[in-house]
mmCIF file with all atom_site columns, C-alpha atoms in Angstrom:
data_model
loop_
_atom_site.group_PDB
_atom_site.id
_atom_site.type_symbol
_atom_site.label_atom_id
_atom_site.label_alt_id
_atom_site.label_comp_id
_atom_site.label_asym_id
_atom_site.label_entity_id
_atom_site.label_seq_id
_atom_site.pdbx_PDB_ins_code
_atom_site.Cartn_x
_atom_site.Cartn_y
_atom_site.Cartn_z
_atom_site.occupancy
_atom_site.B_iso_or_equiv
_atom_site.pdbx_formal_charge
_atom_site.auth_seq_id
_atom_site.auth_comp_id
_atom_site.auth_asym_id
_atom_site.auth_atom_id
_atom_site.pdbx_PDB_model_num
ATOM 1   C CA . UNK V 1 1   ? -11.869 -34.828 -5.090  1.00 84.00 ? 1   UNK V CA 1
ATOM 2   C CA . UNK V 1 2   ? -12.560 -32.580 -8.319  1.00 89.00 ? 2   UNK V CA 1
ATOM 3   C CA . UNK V 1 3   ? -10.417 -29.328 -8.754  1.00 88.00 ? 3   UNK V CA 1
ATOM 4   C CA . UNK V 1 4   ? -13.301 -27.568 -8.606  1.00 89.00 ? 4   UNK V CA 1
ATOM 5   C CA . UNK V 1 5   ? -14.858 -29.235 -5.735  1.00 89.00 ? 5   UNK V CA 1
ATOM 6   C CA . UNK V 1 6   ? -11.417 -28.530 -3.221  1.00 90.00 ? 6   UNK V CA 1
ATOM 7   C CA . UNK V 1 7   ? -11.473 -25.128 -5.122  1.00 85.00 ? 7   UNK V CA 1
ATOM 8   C CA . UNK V 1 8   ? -14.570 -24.076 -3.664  1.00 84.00 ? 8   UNK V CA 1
ATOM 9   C CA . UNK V 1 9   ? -14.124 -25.624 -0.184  1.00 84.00 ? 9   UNK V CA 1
ATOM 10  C CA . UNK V 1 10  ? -10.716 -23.577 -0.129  1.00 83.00 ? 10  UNK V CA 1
ATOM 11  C CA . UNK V 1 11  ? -11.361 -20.520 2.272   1.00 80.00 ? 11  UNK V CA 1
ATOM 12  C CA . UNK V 1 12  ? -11.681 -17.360 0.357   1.00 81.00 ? 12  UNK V CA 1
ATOM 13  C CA . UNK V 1 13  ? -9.146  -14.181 0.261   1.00 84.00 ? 13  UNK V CA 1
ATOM 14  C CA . UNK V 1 14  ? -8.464  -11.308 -1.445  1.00 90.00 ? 14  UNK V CA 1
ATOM 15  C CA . UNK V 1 15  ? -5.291  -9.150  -2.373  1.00 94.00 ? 15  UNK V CA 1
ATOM 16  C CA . UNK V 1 16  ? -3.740  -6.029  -2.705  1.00 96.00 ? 16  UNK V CA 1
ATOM 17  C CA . UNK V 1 17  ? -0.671  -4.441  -3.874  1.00 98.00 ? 17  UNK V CA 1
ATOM 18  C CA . UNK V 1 18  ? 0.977   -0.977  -3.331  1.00 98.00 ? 18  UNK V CA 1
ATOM 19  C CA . UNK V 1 19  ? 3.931   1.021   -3.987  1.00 98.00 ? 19  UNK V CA 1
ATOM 20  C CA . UNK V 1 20  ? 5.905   2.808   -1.687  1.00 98.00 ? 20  UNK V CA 1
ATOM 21  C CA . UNK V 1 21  ? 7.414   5.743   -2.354  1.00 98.00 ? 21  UNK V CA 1
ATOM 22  C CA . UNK V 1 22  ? 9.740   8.404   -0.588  1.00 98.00 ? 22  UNK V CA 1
ATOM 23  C CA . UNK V 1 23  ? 10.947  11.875  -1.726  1.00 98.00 ? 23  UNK V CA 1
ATOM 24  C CA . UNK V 1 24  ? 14.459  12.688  -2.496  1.00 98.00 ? 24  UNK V CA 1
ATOM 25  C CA . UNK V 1 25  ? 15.212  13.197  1.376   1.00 98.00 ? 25  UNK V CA 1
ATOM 26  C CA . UNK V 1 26  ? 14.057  9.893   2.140   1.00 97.00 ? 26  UNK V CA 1
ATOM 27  C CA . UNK V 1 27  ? 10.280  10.954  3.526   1.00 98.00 ? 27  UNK V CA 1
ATOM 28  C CA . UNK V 1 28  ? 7.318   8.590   3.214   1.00 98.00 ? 28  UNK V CA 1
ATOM 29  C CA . UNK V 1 29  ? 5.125   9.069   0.711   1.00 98.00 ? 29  UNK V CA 1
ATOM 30  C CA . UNK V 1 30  ? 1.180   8.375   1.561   1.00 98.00 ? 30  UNK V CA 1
ATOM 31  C CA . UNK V 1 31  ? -2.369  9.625   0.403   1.00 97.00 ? 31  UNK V CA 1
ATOM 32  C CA . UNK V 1 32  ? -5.572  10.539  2.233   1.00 96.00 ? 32  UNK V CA 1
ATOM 33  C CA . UNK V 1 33  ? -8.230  8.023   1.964   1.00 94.00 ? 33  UNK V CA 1
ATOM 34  C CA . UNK V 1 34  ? -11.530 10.017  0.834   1.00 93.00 ? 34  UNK V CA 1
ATOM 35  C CA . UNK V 1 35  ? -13.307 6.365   1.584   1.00 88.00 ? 35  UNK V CA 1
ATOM 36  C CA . UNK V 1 36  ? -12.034 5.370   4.825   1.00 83.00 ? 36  UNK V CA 1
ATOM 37  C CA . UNK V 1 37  ? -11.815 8.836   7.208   1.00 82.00 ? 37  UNK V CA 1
ATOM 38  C CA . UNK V 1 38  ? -8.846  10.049  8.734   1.00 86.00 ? 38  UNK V CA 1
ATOM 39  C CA . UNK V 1 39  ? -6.808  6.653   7.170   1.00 90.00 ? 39  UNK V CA 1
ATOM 40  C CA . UNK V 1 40  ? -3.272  7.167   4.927   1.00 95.00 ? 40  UNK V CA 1
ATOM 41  C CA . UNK V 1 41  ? -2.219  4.448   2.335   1.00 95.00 ? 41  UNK V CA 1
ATOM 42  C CA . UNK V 1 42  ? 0.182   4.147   0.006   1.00 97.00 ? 42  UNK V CA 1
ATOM 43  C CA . UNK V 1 43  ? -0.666  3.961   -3.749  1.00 97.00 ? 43  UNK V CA 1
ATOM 44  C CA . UNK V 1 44  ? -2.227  0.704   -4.161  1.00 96.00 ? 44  UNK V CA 1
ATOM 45  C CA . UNK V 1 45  ? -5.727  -1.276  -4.283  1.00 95.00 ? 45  UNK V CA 1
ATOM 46  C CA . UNK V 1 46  ? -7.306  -4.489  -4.665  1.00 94.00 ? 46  UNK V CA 1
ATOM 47  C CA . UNK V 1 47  ? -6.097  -6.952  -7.347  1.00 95.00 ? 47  UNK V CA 1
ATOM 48  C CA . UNK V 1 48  ? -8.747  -7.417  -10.424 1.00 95.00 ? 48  UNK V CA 1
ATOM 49  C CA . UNK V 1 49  ? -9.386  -10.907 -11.791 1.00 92.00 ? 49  UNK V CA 1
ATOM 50  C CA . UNK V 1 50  ? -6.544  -12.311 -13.182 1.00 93.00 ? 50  UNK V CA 1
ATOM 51  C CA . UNK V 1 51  ? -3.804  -9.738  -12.164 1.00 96.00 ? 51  UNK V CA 1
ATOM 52  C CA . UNK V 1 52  ? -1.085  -10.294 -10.312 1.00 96.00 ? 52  UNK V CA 1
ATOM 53  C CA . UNK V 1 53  ? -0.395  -7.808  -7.419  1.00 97.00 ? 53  UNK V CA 1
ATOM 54  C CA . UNK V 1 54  ? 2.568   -6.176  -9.165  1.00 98.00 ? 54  UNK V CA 1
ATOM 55  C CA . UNK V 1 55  ? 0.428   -5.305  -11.635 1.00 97.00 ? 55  UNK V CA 1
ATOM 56  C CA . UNK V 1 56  ? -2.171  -4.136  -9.383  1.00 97.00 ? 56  UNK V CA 1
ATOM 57  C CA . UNK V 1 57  ? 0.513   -1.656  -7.650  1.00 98.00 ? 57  UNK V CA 1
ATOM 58  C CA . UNK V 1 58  ? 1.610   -0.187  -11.129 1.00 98.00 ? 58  UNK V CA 1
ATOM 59  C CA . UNK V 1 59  ? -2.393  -0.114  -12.190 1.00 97.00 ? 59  UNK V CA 1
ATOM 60  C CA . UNK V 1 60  ? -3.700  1.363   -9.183  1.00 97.00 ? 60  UNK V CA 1
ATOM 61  C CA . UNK V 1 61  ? -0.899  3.490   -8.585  1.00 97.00 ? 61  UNK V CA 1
ATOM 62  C CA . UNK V 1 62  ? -1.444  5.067   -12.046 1.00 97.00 ? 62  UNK V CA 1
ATOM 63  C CA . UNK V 1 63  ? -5.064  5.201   -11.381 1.00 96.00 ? 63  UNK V CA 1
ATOM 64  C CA . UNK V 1 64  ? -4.666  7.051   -8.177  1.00 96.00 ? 64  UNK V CA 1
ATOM 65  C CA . UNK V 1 65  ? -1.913  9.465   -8.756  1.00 97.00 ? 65  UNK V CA 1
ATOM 66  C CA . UNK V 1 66  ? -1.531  9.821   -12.336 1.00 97.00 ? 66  UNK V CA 1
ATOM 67  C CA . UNK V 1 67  ? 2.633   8.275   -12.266 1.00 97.00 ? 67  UNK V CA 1
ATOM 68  C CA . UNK V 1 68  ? 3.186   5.915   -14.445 1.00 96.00 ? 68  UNK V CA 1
ATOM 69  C CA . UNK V 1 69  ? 5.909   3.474   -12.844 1.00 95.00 ? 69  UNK V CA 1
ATOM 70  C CA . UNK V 1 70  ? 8.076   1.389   -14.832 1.00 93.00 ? 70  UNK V CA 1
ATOM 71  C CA . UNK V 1 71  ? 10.926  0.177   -12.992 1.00 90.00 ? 71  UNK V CA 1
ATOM 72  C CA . UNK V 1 72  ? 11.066  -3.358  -11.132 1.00 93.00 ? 72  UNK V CA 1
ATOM 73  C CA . UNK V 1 73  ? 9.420   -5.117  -9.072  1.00 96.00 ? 73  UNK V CA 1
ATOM 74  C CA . UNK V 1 74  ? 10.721  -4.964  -5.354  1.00 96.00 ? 74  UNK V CA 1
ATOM 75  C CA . UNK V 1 75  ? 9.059   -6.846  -3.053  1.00 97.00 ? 75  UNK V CA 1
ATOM 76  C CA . UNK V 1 76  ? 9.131   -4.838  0.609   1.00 98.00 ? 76  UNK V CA 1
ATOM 77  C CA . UNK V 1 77  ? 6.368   -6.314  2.697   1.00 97.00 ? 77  UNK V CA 1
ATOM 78  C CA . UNK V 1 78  ? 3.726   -8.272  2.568   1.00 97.00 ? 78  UNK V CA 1
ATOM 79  C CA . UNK V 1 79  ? 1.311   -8.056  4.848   1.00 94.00 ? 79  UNK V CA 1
ATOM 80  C CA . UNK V 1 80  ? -1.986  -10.531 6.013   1.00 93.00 ? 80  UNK V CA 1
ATOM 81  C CA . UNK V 1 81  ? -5.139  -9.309  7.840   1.00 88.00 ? 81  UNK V CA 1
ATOM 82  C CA . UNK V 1 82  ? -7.615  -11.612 9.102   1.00 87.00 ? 82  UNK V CA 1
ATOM 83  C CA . UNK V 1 83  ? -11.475 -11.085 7.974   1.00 83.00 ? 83  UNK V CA 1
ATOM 84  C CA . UNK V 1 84  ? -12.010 -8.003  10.213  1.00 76.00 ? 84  UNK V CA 1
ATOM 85  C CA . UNK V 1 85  ? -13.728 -4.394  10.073  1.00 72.00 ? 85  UNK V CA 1
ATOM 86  C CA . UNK V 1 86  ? -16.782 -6.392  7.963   1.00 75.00 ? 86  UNK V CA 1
ATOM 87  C CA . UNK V 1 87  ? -14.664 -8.114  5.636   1.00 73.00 ? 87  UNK V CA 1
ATOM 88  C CA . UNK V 1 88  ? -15.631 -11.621 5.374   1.00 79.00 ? 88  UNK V CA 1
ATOM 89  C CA . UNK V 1 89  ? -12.065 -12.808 3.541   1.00 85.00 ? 89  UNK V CA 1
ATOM 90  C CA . UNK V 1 90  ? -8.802  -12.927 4.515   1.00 88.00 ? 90  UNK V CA 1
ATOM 91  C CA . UNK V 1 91  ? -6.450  -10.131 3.172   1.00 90.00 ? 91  UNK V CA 1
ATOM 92  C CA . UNK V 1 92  ? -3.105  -10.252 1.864   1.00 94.00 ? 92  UNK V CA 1
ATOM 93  C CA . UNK V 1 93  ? -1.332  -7.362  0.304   1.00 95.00 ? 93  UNK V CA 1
ATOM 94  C CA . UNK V 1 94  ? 2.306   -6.882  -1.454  1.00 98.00 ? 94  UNK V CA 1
ATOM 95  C CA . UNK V 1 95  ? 4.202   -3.748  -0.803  1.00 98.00 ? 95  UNK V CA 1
ATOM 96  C CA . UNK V 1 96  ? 6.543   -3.051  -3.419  1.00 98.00 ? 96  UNK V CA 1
ATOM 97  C CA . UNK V 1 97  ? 9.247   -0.440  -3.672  1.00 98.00 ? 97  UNK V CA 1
ATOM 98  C CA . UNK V 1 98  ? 8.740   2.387   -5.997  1.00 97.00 ? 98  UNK V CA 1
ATOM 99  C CA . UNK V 1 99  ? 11.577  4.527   -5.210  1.00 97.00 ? 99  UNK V CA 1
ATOM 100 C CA . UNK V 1 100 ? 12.369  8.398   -4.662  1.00 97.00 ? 100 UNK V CA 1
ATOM 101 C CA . UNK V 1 101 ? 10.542  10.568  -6.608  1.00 97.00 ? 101 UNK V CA 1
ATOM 102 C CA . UNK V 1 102 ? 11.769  14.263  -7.225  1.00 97.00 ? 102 UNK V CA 1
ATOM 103 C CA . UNK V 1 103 ? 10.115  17.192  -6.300  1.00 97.00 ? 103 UNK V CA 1
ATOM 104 C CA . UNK V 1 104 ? 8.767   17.627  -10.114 1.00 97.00 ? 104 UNK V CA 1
ATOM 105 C CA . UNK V 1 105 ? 7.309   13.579  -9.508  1.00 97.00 ? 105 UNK V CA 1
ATOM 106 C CA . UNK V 1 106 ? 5.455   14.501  -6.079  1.00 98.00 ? 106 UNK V CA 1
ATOM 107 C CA . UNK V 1 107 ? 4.461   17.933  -8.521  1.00 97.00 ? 107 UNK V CA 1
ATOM 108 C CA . UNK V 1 108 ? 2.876   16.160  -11.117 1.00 97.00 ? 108 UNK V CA 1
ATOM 109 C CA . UNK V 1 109 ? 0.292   13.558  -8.769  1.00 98.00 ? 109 UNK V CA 1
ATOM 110 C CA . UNK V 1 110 ? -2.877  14.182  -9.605  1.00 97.00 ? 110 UNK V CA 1
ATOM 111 C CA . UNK V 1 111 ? -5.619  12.333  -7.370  1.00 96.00 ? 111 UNK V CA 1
ATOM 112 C CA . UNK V 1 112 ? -8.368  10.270  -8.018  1.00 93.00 ? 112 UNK V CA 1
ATOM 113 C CA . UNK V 1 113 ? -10.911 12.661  -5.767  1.00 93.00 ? 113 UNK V CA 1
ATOM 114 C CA . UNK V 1 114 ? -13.649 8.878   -5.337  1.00 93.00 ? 114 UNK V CA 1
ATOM 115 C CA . UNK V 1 115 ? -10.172 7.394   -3.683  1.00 93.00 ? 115 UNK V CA 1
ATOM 116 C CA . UNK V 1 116 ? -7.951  10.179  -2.350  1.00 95.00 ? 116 UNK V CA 1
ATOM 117 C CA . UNK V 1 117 ? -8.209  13.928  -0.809  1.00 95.00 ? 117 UNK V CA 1
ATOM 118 C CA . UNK V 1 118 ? -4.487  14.289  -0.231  1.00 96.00 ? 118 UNK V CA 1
ATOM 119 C CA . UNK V 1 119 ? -0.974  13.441  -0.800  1.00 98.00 ? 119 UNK V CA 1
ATOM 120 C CA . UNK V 1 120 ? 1.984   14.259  1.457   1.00 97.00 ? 120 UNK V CA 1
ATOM 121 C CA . UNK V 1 121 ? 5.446   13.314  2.565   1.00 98.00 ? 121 UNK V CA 1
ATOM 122 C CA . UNK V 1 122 ? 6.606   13.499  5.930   1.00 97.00 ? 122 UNK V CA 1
ATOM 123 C CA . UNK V 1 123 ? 9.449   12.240  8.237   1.00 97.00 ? 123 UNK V CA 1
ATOM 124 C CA . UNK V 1 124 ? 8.630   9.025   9.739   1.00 96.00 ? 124 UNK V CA 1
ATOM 125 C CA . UNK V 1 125 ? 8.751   10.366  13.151  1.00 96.00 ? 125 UNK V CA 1
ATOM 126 C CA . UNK V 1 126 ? 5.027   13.332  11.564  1.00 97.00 ? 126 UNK V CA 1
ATOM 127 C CA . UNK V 1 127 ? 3.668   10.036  10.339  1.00 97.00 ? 127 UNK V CA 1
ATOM 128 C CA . UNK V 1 128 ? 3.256   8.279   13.893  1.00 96.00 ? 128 UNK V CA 1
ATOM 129 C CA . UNK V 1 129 ? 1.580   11.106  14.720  1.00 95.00 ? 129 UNK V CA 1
ATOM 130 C CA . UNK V 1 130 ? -1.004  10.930  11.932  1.00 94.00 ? 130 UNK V CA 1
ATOM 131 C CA . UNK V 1 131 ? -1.151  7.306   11.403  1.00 93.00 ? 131 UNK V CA 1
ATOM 132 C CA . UNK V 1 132 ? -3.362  4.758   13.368  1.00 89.00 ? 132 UNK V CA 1
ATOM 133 C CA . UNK V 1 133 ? -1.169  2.348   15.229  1.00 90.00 ? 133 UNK V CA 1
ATOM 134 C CA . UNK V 1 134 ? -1.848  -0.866  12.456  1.00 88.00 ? 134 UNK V CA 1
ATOM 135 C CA . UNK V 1 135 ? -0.651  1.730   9.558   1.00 90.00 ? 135 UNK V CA 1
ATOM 136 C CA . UNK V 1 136 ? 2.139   3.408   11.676  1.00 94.00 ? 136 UNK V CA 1
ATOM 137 C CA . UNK V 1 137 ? 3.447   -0.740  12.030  1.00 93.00 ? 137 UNK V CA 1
ATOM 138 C CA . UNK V 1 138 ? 3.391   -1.101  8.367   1.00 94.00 ? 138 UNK V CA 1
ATOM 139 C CA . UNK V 1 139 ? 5.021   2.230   7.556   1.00 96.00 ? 139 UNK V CA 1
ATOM 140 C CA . UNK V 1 140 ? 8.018   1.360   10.077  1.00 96.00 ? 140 UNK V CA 1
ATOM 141 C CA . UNK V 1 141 ? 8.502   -2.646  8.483   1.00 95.00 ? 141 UNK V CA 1
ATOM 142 C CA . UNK V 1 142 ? 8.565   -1.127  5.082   1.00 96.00 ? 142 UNK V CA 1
ATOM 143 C CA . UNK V 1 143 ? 10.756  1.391   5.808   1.00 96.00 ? 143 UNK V CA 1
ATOM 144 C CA . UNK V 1 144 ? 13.296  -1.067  7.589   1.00 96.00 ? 144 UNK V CA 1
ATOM 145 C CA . UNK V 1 145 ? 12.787  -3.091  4.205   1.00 96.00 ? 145 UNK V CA 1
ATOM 146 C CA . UNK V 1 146 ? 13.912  -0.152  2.234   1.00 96.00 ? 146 UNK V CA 1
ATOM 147 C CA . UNK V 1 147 ? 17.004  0.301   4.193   1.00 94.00 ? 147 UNK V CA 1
ATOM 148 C CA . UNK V 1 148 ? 18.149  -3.366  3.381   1.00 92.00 ? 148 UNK V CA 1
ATOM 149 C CA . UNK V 1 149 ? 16.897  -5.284  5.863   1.00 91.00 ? 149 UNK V CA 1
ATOM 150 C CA . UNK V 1 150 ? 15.492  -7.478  4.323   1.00 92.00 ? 150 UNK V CA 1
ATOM 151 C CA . UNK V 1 151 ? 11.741  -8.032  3.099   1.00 92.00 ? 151 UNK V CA 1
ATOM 152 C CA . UNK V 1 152 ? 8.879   -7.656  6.292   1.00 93.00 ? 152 UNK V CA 1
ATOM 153 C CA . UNK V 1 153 ? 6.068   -9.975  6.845   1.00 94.00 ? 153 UNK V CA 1
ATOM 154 C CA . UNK V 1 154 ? 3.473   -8.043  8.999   1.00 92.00 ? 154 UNK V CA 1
ATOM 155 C CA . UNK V 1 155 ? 0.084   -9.034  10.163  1.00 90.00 ? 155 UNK V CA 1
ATOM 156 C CA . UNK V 1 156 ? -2.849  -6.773  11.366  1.00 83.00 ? 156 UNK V CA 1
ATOM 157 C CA . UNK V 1 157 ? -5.594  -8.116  13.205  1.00 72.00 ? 157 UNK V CA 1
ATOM 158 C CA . UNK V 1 158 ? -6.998  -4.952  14.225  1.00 58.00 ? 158 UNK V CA 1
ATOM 159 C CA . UNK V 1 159 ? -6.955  -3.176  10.663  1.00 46.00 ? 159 UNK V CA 1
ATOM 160 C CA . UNK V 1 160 ? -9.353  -0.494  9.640   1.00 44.00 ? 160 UNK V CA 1
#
């Protein structure tokens, strides 16, 4: 069979990458979704055409809070949704690890009002109280990540 023939009987997906971020103290970093009500995210978006998710985690997190991240890339989670909530394609997304950012960092975010309403940090335990279940699952994995233990594979078949 042609490449392009297999190519387009291949199912289709899409993908996203993030960066997570904590404050000095260790507290999870996540922004107000001024799209999708009442949902947090980290920094992060769909990939463009072409770009790798790393690179959509830098761009989008640039886009959305104005930081301009340069260190490595360090993969935390990745995590797969199945085509739910009207999406037709499968989604896969790459949480990388963007480290702690000071108190002049978290000062200097400056949102993208079409994407995000608000930032915050909180302690993981304020977050499961403000986080849907699927997000609060995603927070804890990348969290354990961060500690050390090793990278998390999560999936979400009930995703927002």
């Amino acid at each position: 069979m042609p490449p392009e023939e297999y190519s387009a009987s291949l199912p289709k997906a899409t993908m996203y990458g993030s960066l997570f971020f904590t404050d000095t103290a260790g507290r999870p970093l996540q922004l107000l979704s001024s799209v999708a009500a009442g949902v947090w995210q980290f920094p992060g978006g769909n990939t463009d055409a072409g770009e790798s998710p790393w690179e959509t985690a830098v761009r989008e997190c640039r886009e959305e809070t104005g930081l301009d991240f340069t260190g490595p890339p360090r993969l935390l989670a990745v995590h797969f949704m199945p085509p739910v909530g009207g999406w037709v394609a499968c989604r896969a997304g790459f949480v990388f690890d963007g480290g702690a950012l000071t108190d002049e960092q978290l000062a200097s975010i400056r949102l993208d009002p079409d994407e995000h309403t608000e930032w915050q940090v909180r302690t993981v335990e304020d977050w499961e109280r403000l986080c849907d279940p699927p997000t609060f699952r995603r927070l804890v994995a990348v969290m354990a990540a961060r500690r050390g233990e090793g990278a998390s594979y999560i999936e979400t078949g009930e995703w927002t």
